[in-house]
PDB file as gemmi writes it, atoms N, CA and C in Angstrom:
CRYST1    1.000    1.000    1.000  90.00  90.00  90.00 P 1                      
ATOM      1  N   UNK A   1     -35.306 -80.293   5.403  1.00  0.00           N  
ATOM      2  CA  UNK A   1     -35.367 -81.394   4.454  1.00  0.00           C  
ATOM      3  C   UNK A   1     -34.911 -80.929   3.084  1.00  0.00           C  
ATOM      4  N   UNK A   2     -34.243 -81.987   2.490  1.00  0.00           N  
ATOM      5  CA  UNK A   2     -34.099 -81.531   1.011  1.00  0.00           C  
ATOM      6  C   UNK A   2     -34.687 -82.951   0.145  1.00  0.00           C  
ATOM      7  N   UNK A   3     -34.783 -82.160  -1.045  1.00  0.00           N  
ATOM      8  CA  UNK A   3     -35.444 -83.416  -2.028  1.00  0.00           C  
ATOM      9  C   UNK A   3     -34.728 -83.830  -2.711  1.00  0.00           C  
ATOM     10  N   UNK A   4     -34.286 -85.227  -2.707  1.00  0.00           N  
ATOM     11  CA  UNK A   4     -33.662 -86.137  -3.441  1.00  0.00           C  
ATOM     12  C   UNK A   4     -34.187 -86.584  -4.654  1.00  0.00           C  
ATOM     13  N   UNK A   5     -33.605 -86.414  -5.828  1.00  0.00           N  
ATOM     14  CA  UNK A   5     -34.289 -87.088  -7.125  1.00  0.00           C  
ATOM     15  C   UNK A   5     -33.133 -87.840  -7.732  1.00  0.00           C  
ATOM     16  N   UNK A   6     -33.390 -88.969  -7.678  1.00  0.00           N  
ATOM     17  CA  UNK A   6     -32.247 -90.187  -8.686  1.00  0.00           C  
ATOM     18  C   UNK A   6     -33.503 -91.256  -9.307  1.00  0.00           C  
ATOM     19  N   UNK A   7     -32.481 -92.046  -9.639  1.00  0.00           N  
ATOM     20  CA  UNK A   7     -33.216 -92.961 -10.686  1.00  0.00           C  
ATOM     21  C   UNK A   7     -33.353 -94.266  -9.537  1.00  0.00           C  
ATOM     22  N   UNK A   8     -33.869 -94.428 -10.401  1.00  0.00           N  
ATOM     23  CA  UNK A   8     -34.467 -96.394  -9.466  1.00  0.00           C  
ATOM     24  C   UNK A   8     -33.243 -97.261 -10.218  1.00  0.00           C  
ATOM     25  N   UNK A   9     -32.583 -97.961  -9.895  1.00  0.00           N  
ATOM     26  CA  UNK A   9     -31.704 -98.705 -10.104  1.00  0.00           C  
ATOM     27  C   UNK A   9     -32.326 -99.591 -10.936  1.00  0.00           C  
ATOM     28  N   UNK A  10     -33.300-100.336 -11.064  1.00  0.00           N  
ATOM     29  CA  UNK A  10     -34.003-101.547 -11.542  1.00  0.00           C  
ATOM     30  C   UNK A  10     -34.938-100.838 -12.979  1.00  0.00           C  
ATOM     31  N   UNK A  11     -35.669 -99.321 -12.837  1.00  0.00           N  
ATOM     32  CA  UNK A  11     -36.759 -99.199 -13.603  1.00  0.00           C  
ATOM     33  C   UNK A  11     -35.967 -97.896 -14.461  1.00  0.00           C  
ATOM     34  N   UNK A  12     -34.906 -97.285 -13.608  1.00  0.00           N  
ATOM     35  CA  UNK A  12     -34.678 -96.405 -14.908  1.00  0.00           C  
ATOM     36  C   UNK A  12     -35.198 -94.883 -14.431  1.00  0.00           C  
ATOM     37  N   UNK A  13     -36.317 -95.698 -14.084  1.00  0.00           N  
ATOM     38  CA  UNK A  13     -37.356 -94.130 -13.456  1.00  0.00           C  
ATOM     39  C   UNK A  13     -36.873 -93.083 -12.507  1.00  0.00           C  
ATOM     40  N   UNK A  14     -37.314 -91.848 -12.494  1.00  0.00           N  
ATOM     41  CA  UNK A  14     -37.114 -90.934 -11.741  1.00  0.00           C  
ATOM     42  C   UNK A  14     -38.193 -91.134 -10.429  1.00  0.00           C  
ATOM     43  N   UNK A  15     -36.842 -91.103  -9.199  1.00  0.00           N  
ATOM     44  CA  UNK A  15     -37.511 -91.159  -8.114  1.00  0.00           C  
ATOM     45  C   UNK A  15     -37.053 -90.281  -6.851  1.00  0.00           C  
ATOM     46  N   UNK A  16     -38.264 -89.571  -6.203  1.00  0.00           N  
ATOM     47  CA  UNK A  16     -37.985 -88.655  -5.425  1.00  0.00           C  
ATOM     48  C   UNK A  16     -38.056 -88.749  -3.934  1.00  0.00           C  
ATOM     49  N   UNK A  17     -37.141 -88.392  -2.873  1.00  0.00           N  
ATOM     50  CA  UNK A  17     -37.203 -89.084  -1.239  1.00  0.00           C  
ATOM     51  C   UNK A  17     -37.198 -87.471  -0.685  1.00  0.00           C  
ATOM     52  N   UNK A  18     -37.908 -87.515   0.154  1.00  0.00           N  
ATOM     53  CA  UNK A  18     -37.739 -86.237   1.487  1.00  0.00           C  
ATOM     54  C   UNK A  18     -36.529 -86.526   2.242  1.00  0.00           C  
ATOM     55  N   UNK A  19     -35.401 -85.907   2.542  1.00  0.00           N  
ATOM     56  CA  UNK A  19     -34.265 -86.931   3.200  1.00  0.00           C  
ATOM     57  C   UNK A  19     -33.806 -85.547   4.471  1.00  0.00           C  
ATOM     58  N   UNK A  20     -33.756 -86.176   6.077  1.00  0.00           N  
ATOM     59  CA  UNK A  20     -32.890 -84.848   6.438  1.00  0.00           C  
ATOM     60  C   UNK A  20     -31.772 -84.573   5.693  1.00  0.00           C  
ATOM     61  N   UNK A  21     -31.461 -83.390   6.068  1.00  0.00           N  
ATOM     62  CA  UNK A  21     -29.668 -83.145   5.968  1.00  0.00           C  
ATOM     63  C   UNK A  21     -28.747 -82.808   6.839  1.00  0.00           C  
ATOM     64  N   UNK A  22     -27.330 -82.364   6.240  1.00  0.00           N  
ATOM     65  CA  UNK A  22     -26.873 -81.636   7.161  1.00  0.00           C  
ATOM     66  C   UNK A  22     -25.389 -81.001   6.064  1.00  0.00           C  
ATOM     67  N   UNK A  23     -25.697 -79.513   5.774  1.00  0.00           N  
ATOM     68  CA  UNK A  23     -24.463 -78.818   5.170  1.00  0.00           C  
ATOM     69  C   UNK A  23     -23.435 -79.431   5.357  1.00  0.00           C  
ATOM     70  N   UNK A  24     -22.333 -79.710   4.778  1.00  0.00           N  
ATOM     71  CA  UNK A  24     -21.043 -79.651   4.926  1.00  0.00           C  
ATOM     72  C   UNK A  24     -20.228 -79.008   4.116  1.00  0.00           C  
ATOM     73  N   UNK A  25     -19.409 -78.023   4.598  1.00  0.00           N  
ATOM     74  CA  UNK A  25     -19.252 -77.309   3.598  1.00  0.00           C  
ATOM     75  C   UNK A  25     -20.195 -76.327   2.245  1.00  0.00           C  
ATOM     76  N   UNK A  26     -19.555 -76.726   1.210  1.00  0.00           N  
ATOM     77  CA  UNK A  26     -20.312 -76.781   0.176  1.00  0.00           C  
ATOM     78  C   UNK A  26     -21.067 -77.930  -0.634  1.00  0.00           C  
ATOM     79  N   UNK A  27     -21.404 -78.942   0.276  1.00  0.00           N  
ATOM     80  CA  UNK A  27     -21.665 -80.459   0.217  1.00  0.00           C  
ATOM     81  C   UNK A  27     -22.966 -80.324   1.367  1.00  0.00           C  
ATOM     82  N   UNK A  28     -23.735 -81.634   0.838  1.00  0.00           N  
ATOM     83  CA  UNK A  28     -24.498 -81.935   1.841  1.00  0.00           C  
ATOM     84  C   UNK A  28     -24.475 -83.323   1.931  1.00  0.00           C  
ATOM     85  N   UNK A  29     -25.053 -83.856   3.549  1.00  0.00           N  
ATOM     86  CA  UNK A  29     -24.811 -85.054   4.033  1.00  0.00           C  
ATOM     87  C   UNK A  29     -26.483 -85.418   4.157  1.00  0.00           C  
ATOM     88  N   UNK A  30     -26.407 -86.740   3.613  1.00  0.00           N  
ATOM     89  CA  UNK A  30     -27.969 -87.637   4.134  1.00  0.00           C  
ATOM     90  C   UNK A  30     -27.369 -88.840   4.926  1.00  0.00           C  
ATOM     91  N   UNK A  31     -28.550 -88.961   5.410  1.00  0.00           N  
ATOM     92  CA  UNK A  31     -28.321 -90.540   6.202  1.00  0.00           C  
ATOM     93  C   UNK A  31     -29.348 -91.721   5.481  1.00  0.00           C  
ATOM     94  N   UNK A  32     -28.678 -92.850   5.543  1.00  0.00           N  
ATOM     95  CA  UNK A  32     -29.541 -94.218   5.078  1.00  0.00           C  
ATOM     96  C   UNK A  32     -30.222 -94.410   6.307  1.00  0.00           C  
ATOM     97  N   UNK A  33     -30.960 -94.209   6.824  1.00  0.00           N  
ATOM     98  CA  UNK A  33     -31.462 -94.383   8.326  1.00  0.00           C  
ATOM     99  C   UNK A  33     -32.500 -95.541   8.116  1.00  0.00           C  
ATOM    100  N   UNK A  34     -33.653 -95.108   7.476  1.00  0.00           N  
ATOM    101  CA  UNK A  34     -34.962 -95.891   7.310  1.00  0.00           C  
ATOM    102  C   UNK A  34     -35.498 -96.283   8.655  1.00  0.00           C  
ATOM    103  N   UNK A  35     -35.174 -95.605   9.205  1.00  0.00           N  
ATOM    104  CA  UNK A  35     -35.844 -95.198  10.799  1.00  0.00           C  
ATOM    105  C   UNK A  35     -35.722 -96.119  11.890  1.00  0.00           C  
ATOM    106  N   UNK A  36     -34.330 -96.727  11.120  1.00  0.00           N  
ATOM    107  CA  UNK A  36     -33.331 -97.601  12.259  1.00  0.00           C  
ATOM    108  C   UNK A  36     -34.190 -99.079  11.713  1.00  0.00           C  
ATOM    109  N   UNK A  37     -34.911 -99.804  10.569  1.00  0.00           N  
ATOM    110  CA  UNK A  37     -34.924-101.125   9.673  1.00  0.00           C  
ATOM    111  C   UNK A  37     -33.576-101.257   9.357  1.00  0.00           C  
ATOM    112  N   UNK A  38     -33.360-102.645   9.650  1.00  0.00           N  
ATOM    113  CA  UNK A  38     -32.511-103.241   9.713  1.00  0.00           C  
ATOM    114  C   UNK A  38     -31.448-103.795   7.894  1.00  0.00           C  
ATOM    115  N   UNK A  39     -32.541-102.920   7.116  1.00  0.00           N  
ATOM    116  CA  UNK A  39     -32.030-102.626   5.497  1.00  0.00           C  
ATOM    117  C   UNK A  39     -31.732-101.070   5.281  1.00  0.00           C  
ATOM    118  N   UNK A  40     -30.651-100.998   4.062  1.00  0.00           N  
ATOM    119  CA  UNK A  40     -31.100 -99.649   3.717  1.00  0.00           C  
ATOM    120  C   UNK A  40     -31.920 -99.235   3.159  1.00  0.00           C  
ATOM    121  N   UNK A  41     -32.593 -97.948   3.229  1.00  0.00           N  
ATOM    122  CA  UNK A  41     -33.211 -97.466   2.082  1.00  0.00           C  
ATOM    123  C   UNK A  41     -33.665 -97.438   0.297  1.00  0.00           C  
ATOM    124  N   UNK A  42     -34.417 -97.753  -0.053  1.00  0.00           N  
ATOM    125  CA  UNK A  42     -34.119 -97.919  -1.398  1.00  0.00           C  
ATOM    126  C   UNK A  42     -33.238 -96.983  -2.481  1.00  0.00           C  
ATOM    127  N   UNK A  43     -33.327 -96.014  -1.929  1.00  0.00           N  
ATOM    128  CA  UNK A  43     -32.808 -94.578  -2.265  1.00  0.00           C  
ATOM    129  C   UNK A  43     -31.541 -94.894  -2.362  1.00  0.00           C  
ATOM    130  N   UNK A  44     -30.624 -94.892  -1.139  1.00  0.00           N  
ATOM    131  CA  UNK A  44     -29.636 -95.375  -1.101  1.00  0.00           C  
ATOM    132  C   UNK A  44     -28.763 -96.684  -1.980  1.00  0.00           C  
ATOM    133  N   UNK A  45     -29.506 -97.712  -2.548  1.00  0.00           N  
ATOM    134  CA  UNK A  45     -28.988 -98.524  -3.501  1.00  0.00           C  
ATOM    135  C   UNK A  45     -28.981 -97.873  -4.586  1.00  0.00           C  
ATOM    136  N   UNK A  46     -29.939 -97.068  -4.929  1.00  0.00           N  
ATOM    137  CA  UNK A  46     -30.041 -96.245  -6.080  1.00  0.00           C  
ATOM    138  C   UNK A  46     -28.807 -95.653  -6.544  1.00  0.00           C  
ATOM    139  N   UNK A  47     -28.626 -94.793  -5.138  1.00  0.00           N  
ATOM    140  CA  UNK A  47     -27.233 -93.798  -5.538  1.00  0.00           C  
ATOM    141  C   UNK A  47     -25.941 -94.636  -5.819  1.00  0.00           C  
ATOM    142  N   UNK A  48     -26.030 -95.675  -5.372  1.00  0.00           N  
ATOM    143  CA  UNK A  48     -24.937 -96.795  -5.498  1.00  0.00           C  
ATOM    144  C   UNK A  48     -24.619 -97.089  -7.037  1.00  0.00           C  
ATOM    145  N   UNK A  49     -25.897 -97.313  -7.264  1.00  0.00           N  
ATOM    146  CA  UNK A  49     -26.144 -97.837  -8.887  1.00  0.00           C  
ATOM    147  C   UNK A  49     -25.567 -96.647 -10.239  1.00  0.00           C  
ATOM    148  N   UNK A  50     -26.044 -95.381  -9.354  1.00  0.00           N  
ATOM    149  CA  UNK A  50     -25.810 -94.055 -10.195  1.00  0.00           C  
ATOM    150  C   UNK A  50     -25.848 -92.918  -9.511  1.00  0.00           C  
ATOM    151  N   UNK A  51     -24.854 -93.366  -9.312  1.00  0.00           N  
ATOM    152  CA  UNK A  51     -24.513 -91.961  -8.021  1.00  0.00           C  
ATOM    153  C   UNK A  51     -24.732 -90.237  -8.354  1.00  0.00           C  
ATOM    154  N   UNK A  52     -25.134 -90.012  -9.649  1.00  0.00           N  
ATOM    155  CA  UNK A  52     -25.521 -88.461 -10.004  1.00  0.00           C  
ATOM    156  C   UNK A  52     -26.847 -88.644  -9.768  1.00  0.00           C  
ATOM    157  N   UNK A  53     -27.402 -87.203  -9.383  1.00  0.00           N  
ATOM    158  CA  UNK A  53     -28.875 -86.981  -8.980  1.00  0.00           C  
ATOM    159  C   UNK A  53     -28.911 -85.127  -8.755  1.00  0.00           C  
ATOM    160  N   UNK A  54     -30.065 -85.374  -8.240  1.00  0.00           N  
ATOM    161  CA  UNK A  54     -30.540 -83.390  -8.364  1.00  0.00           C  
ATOM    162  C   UNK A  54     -31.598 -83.543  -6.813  1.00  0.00           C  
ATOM    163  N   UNK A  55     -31.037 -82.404  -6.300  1.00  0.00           N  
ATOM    164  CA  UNK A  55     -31.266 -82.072  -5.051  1.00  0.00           C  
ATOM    165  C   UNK A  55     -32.232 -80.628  -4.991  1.00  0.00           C  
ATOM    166  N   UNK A  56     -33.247 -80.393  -4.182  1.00  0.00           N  
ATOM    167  CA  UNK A  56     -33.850 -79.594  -4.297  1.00  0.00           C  
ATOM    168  C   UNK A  56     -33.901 -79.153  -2.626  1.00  0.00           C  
ATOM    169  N   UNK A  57     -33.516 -77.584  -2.543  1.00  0.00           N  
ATOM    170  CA  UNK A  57     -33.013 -77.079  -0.546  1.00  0.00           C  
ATOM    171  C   UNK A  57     -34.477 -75.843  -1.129  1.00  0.00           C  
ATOM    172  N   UNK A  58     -35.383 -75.484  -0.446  1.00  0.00           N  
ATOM    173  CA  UNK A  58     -36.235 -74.529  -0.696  1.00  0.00           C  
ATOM    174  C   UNK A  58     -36.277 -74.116  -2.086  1.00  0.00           C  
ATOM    175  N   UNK A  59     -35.598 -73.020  -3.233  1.00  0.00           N  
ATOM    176  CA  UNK A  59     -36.246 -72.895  -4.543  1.00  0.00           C  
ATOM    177  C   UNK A  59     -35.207 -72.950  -5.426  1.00  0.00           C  
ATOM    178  N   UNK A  60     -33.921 -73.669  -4.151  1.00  0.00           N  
ATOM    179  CA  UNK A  60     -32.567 -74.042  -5.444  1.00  0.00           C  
ATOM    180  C   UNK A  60     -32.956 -75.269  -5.854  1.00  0.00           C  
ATOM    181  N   UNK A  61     -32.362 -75.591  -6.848  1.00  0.00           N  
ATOM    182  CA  UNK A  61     -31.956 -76.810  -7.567  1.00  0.00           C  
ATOM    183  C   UNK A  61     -30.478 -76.950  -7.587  1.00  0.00           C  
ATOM    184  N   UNK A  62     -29.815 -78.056  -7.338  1.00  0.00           N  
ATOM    185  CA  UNK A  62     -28.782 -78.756  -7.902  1.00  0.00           C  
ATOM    186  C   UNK A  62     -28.133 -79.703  -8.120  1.00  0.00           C  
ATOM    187  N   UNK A  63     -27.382 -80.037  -9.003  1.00  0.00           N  
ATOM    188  CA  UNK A  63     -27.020 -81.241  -9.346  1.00  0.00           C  
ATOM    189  C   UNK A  63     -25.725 -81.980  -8.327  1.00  0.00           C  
ATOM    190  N   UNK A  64     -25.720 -83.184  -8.267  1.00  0.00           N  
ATOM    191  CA  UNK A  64     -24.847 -83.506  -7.039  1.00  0.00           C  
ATOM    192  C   UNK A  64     -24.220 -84.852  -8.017  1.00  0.00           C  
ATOM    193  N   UNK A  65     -23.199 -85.185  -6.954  1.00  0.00           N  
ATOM    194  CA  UNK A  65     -22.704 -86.695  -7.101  1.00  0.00           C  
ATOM    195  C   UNK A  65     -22.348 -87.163  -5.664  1.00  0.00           C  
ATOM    196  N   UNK A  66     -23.159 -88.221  -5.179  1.00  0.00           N  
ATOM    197  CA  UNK A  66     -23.378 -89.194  -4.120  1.00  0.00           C  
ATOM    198  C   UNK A  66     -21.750 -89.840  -3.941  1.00  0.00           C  
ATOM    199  N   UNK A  67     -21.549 -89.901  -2.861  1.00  0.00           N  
ATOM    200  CA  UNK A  67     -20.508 -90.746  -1.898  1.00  0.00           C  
ATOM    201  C   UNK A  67     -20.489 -91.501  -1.121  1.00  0.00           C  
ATOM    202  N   UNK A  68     -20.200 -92.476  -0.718  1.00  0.00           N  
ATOM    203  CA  UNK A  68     -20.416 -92.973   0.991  1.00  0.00           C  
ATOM    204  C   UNK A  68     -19.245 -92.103   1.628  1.00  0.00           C  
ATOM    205  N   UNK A  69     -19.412 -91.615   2.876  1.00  0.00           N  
ATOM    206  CA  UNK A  69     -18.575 -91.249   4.194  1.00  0.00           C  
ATOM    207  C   UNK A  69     -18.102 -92.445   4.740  1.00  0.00           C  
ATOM    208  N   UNK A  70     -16.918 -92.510   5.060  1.00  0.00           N  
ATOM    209  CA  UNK A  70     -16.086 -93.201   5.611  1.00  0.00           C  
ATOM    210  C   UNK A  70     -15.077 -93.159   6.669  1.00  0.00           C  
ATOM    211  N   UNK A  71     -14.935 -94.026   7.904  1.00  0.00           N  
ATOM    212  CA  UNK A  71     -13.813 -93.478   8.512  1.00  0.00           C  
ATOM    213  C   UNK A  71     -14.085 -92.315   9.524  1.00  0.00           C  
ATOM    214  N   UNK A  72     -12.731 -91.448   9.797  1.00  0.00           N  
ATOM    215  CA  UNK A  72     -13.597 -90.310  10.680  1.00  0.00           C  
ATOM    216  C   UNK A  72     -14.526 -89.288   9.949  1.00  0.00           C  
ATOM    217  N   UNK A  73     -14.264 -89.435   8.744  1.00  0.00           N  
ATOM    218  CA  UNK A  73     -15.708 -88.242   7.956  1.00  0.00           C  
ATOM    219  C   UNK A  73     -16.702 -88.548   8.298  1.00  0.00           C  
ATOM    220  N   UNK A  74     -17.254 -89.721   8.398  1.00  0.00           N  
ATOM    221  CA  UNK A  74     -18.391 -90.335   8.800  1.00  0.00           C  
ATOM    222  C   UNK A  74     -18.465 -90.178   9.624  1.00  0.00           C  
ATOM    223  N   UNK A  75     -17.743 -90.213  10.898  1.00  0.00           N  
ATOM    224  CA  UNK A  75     -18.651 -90.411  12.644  1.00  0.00           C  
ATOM    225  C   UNK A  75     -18.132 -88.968  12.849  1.00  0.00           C  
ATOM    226  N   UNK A  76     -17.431 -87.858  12.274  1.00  0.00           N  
ATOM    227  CA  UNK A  76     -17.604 -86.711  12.334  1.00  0.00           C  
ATOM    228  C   UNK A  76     -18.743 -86.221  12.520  1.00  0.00           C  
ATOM    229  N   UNK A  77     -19.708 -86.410  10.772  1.00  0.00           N  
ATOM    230  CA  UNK A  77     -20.475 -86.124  10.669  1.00  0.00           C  
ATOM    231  C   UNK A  77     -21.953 -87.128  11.510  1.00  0.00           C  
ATOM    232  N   UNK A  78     -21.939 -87.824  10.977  1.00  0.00           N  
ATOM    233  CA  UNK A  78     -22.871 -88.637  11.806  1.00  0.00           C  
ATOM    234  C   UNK A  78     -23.211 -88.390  13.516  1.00  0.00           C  
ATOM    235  N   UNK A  79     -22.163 -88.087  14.361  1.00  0.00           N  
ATOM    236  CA  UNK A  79     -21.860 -87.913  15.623  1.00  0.00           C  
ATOM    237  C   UNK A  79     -22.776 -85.920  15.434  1.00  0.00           C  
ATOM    238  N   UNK A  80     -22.408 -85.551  14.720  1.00  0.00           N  
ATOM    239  CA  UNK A  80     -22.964 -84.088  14.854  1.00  0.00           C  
ATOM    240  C   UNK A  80     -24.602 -84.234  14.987  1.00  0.00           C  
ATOM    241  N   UNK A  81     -24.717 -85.086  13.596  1.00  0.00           N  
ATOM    242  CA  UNK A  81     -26.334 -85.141  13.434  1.00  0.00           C  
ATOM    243  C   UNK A  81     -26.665 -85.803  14.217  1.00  0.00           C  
ATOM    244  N   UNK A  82     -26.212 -86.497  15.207  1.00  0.00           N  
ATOM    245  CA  UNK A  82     -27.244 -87.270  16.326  1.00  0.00           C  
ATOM    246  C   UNK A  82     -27.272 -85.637  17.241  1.00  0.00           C  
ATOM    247  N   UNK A  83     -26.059 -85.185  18.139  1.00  0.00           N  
ATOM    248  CA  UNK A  83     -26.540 -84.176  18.680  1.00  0.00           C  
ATOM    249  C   UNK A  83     -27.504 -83.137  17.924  1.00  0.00           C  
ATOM    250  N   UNK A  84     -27.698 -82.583  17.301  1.00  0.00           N  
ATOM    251  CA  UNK A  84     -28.623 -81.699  16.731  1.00  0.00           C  
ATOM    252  C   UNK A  84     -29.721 -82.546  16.709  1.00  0.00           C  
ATOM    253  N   UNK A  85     -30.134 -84.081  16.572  1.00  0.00           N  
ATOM    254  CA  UNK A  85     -31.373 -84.431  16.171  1.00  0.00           C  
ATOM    255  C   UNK A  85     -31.219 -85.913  16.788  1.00  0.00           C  
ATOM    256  N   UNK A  86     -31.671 -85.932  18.355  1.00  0.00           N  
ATOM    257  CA  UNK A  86     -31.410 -87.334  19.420  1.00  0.00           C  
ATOM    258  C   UNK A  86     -32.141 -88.397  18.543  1.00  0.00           C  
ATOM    259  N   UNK A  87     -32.902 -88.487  17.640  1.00  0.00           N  
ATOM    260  CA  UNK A  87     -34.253 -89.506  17.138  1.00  0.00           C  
ATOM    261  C   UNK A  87     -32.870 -89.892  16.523  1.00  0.00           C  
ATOM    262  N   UNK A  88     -32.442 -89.595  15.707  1.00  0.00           N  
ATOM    263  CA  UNK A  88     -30.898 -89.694  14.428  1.00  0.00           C  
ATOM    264  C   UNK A  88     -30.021 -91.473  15.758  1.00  0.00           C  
ATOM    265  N   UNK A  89     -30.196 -91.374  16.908  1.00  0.00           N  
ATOM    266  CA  UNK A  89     -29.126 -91.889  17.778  1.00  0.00           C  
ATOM    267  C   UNK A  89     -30.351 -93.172  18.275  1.00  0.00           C  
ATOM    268  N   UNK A  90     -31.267 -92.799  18.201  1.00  0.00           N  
ATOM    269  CA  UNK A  90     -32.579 -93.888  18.628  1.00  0.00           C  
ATOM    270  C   UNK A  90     -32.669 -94.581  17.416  1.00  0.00           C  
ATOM    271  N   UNK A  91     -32.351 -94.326  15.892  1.00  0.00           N  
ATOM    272  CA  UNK A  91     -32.633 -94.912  14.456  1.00  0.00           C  
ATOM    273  C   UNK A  91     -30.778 -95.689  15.390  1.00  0.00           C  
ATOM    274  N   UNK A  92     -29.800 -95.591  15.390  1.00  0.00           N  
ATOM    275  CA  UNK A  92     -28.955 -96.114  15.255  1.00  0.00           C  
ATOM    276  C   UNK A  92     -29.117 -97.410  16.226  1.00  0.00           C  
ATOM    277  N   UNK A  93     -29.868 -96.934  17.140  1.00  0.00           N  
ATOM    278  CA  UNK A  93     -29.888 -98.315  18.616  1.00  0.00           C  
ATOM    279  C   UNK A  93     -31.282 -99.554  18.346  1.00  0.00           C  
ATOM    280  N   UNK A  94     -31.911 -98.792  16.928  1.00  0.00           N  
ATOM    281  CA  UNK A  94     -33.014 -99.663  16.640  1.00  0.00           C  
ATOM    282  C   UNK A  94     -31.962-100.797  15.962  1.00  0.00           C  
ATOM    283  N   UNK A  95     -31.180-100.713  15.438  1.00  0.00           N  
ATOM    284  CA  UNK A  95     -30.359-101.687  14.005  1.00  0.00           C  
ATOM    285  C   UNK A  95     -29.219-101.905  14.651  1.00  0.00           C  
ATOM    286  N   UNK A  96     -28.411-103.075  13.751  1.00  0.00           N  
ATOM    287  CA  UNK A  96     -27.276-103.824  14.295  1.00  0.00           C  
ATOM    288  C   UNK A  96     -26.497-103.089  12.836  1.00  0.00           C  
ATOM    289  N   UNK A  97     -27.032-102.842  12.284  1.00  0.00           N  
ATOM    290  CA  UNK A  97     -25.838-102.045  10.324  1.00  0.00           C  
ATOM    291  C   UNK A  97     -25.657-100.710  10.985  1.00  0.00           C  
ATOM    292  N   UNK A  98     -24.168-100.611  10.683  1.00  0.00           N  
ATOM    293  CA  UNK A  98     -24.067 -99.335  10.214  1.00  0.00           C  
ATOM    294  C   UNK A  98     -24.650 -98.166   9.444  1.00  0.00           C  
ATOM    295  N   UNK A  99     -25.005 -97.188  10.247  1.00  0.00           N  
ATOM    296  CA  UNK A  99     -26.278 -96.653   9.389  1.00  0.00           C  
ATOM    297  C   UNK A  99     -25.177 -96.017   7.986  1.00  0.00           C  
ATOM    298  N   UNK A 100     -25.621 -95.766   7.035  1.00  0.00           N  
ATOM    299  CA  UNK A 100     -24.354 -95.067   5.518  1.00  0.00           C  
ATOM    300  C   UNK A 100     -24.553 -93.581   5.952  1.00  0.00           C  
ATOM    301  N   UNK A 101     -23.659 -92.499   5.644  1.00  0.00           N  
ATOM    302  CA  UNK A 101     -23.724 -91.746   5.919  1.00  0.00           C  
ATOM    303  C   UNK A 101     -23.263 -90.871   4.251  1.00  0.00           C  
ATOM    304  N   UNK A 102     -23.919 -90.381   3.276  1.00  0.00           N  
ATOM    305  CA  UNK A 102     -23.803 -90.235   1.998  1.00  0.00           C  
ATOM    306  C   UNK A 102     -23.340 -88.447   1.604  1.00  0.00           C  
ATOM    307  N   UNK A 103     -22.528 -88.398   1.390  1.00  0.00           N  
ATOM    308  CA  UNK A 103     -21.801 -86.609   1.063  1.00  0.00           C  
ATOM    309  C   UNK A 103     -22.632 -87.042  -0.570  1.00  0.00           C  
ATOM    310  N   UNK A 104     -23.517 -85.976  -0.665  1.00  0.00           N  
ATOM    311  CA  UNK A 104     -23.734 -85.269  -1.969  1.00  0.00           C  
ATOM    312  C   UNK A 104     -23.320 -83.929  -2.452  1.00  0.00           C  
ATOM    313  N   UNK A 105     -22.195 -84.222  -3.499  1.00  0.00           N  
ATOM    314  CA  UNK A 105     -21.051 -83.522  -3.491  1.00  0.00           C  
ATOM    315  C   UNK A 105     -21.526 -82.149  -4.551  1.00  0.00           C  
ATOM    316  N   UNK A 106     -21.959 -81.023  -4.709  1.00  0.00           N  
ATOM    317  CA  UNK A 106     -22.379 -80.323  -5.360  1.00  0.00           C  
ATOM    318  C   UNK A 106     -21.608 -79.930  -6.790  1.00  0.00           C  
ATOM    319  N   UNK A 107     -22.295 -80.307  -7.611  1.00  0.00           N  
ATOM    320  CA  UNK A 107     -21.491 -80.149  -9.097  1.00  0.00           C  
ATOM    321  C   UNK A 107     -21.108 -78.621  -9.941  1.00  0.00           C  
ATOM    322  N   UNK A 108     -21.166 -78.055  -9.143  1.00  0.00           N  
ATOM    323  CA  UNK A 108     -20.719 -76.125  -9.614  1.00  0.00           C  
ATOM    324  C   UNK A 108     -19.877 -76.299 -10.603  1.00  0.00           C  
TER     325      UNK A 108                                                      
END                                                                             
């Protein structure tokens, strides 16, 4: 898990999500899953709204900028994280949406 911190779209406020992942590269990937609900995540509108945020992997910190995956990047990745994690493919058969598949792009 890594820790997601962005703002609330509506309050301004700093808000923090437990989110899986999955490396890419020097990038990391989350999913809008919400455990296959048929909305996204709140998190996810967030990053929409303001796509910079700060990511926390064990005792790094860093700063990112949010993407949507698209296309074959997306079911690249998406298709990986169901094999490594079958629940990831049971969230997809709960919902009729496309689950988002979000590259947080590391700001070095």
């Amino acid at each position: 898990l890594l820790l997601l911190h962005h703002k609330g779209a509506k309050t301004g406020k700093e808000r923090v999500n437990p989110v899986m992942y999955q490396a890419v590269g020097h990038d990391y990937a989350v999913f809008a899953t919400k455990g296959g609900a048929p909305t996204n995540p709140d998190w996810y509108h967030n990053l929409l709204a303001d796509p910079d945020a700060t990511i926390e992997i064990g005792t790094e910190t860093k700063a990112v900028h949010a993407r949507v995956a698209g296309g074959d990047e997306r079911e690249r990745i998406w298709s990986t994280q169901k094999e490594r994690y079958p629940g990831f493919a049971e969230y997809e058969a709960k919902t009729t949406r496309q689950i988002p598949v979000v590259i947080l792009e590391a700001m070095d």
